[in-house]
């Protein structure tokens, strides 16, 4: 199973990923931008980065298919899109929105089931905005909208739901493994 944990800063994504890792022993891929070759990209064109994400998925998909394991992404395409829309100069909203759906489609075609997890603050983005030092309301809205429009298997919840959510994802993955046999 490919699990993508999304949400604004400080809502529990890493905590969720660590809990799911404890239950499954799947590796966590933290989207911290160190994996991308920015020197090879047009900095005004996020399509390059999105295409590298698809290349990464292709490599991971082949590896997971042979191992039967899963992988956990601590941020991926929704974070890149939502934060990019707000903070990057020259962001092309139309092309980059299409890129998000292209990655969603690629995840749907993966050999492993993909699950999109959205974490949010039940009281709204104000606390996270204060801790972040910038208003994250717009990013929170964009994340939720893109989550709602995604065609992937989905689960969402708050920090308090993390143990229950991690158990549900781990159980779903076990059920998928049983159905393959």
Coordinates of C-alpha atoms in Angstrom, one line a residue:
X1 CA 0.0 0.0 0.0
X2 CA 1.1 3.5 -0.8
X3 CA 0.0 6.0 2.0
X4 CA 0.2 9.7 1.4
X5 CA -0.2 11.8 4.6
X6 CA -1.2 15.4 3.9
X7 CA -2.3 18.5 5.8
X8 CA -1.0 21.9 6.8
X9 CA 1.9 22.3 9.1
X10 CA 1.5 21.1 12.7
X11 CA -1.6 18.9 12.4
X12 CA 0.1 15.5 13.1
X13 CA 1.3 14.2 9.7
X14 CA 4.6 13.0 11.1
X15 CA 3.0 11.6 14.2
X16 CA 0.5 9.7 12.0
X17 CA 3.4 8.4 9.8
X18 CA 5.4 7.3 12.8
X19 CA 2.4 5.5 14.3
X20 CA 1.7 3.7 11.0
X21 CA 5.4 2.8 10.7
X22 CA 5.2 1.2 14.2
X23 CA 2.2 -0.9 13.1
X24 CA 3.6 -2.0 9.7
X25 CA 7.3 -1.4 9.7
X26 CA 6.9 0.4 6.3
X27 CA 9.5 3.0 5.5
X28 CA 8.6 6.7 5.7
X29 CA 9.5 9.0 2.8
X30 CA 9.6 12.5 4.2
X31 CA 8.9 15.1 1.5
X32 CA 11.5 17.6 2.6
X33 CA 12.6 18.7 -0.9
X34 CA 16.0 17.1 -0.6
X35 CA 15.1 14.4 -3.1
X36 CA 14.6 16.8 -6.0
X37 CA 17.2 18.0 -8.5
X38 CA 16.3 21.7 -8.5
X39 CA 19.4 22.5 -10.6
X40 CA 17.8 20.5 -13.4
X41 CA 14.5 22.3 -13.2
X42 CA 13.0 25.5 -14.4
X43 CA 12.3 27.2 -11.1
X44 CA 9.2 28.8 -12.5
X45 CA 7.7 25.5 -13.6
X46 CA 6.5 23.1 -11.0
X47 CA 5.7 20.5 -13.7
X48 CA 9.3 19.4 -13.6
X49 CA 9.0 18.6 -9.9
X50 CA 5.7 16.8 -10.4
X51 CA 7.2 14.7 -13.1
X52 CA 10.0 13.8 -10.8
X53 CA 7.4 12.7 -8.3
X54 CA 5.9 10.4 -10.9
X55 CA 9.3 9.0 -11.7
X56 CA 9.7 8.3 -8.0
X57 CA 6.4 6.6 -7.8
X58 CA 7.3 4.4 -10.8
X59 CA 10.5 3.3 -9.0
X60 CA 8.7 2.7 -5.7
X61 CA 5.8 0.9 -7.3
X62 CA 8.1 -1.7 -8.9
X63 CA 10.0 -2.1 -5.6
X64 CA 6.8 -2.5 -3.6
X65 CA 5.3 -4.9 -6.0
X66 CA 8.2 -7.3 -5.6
X67 CA 8.4 -6.9 -1.8
X68 CA 4.8 -6.9 -0.8
X69 CA 5.5 -4.0 1.5
X70 CA 4.1 -0.5 1.7
X71 CA 5.5 3.0 1.9
X72 CA 4.4 6.0 3.8
X73 CA 4.8 9.5 2.3
X74 CA 5.0 12.3 4.9
X75 CA 3.7 15.0 2.5
X76 CA 3.5 14.6 -1.3
X77 CA 1.7 16.2 -4.2
X78 CA -1.1 18.1 -2.3
X79 CA 1.4 19.8 0.0
X80 CA 3.6 20.8 -2.9
X81 CA 0.6 22.2 -4.8
X82 CA -1.1 24.0 -1.9
X83 CA 2.1 25.6 -0.5
X84 CA 3.4 26.3 -4.1
X85 CA 0.2 28.2 -4.9
X86 CA 0.8 30.5 -2.0
X87 CA 4.6 30.9 -1.8
X88 CA 6.2 30.3 -5.2
X89 CA 6.5 33.1 -7.8
X90 CA 5.1 32.4 -11.2
X91 CA 3.1 29.3 -10.2
X92 CA 0.8 28.2 -13.1
X93 CA -2.4 27.2 -11.3
X94 CA -4.1 25.6 -14.3
X95 CA -1.1 23.4 -15.3
X96 CA -0.2 22.6 -11.7
X97 CA -3.8 21.7 -10.8
X98 CA -3.7 19.2 -13.7
X99 CA -0.4 17.9 -12.4
X100 CA -2.0 17.1 -9.1
X101 CA -4.7 15.1 -10.8
X102 CA -2.1 13.4 -13.1
X103 CA -0.3 12.2 -9.9
X104 CA -3.6 11.1 -8.4
X105 CA -4.2 9.1 -11.6
X106 CA -0.7 7.6 -11.5
X107 CA -1.3 6.6 -7.9
X108 CA -4.6 4.9 -8.9
X109 CA -2.8 2.9 -11.5
X110 CA -0.1 1.8 -9.1
X111 CA 0.4 -1.9 -8.5
X112 CA -0.2 -1.2 -4.8
X113 CA -3.4 0.4 -3.5
X114 CA -3.0 4.1 -2.7
X115 CA -4.6 5.8 0.3
X116 CA -4.7 9.6 0.8
X117 CA -4.8 10.6 4.5
X118 CA -5.7 14.2 5.4
X119 CA -5.0 15.5 8.9
X120 CA -6.6 18.8 10.0
X121 CA -7.1 20.7 13.2
X122 CA -10.7 20.4 14.4
X123 CA -10.6 24.0 15.7
X124 CA -9.4 25.4 12.4
X125 CA -6.0 26.5 11.2
X126 CA -5.5 29.4 13.6
X127 CA -3.2 27.5 16.1
X128 CA -1.0 26.1 13.3
X129 CA -0.9 29.6 11.7
X130 CA 0.4 31.2 14.9
X131 CA 3.0 28.5 15.3
X132 CA 4.0 28.7 11.6
X133 CA 4.2 32.5 11.7
X134 CA 1.9 32.9 8.7
X135 CA -1.8 32.5 8.0
X136 CA -2.4 28.9 6.7
X137 CA -6.2 29.3 6.3
X138 CA -6.0 29.5 2.5
X139 CA -3.6 26.5 2.3
X140 CA -5.9 24.5 4.6
X141 CA -8.9 25.3 2.3
X142 CA -6.9 24.3 -0.8
X143 CA -5.8 21.0 0.8
X144 CA -9.3 20.1 1.8
X145 CA -10.7 21.0 -1.7
X146 CA -8.0 18.9 -3.4
X147 CA -8.6 16.0 -0.9
X148 CA -12.3 16.2 -1.7
X149 CA -11.7 16.1 -5.4
X150 CA -9.2 13.2 -5.2
X151 CA -10.4 9.9 -6.6
X152 CA -8.0 7.9 -4.3
X153 CA -9.1 5.8 -1.3
X154 CA -9.3 8.5 1.5
X155 CA -9.4 8.9 5.2
X156 CA -9.3 12.1 7.2
X157 CA -9.2 13.1 10.8
X158 CA -7.6 15.1 13.6
X159 CA -4.6 14.6 15.8
X160 CA -6.8 12.8 18.3
X161 CA -7.9 10.3 15.6
X162 CA -4.3 9.3 14.7
X163 CA -4.2 5.9 16.5
X164 CA -7.6 4.9 15.1
X165 CA -6.6 6.1 11.6
X166 CA -3.3 4.3 11.6
X167 CA -5.0 1.1 12.7
X168 CA -7.6 1.5 10.0
X169 CA -5.0 1.9 7.3
X170 CA -2.9 -1.0 8.6
X171 CA -6.0 -3.2 8.7
X172 CA -7.0 -2.2 5.2
X173 CA -3.5 -3.1 3.9
X174 CA -3.6 -6.5 5.6
X175 CA -7.0 -7.1 4.0
X176 CA -5.6 -6.2 0.6
X177 CA -2.7 -8.7 1.1
X178 CA -5.2 -11.4 2.0
X179 CA -7.2 -10.8 -1.1
X180 CA -4.1 -11.1 -3.3
X181 CA -3.5 -14.7 -2.1

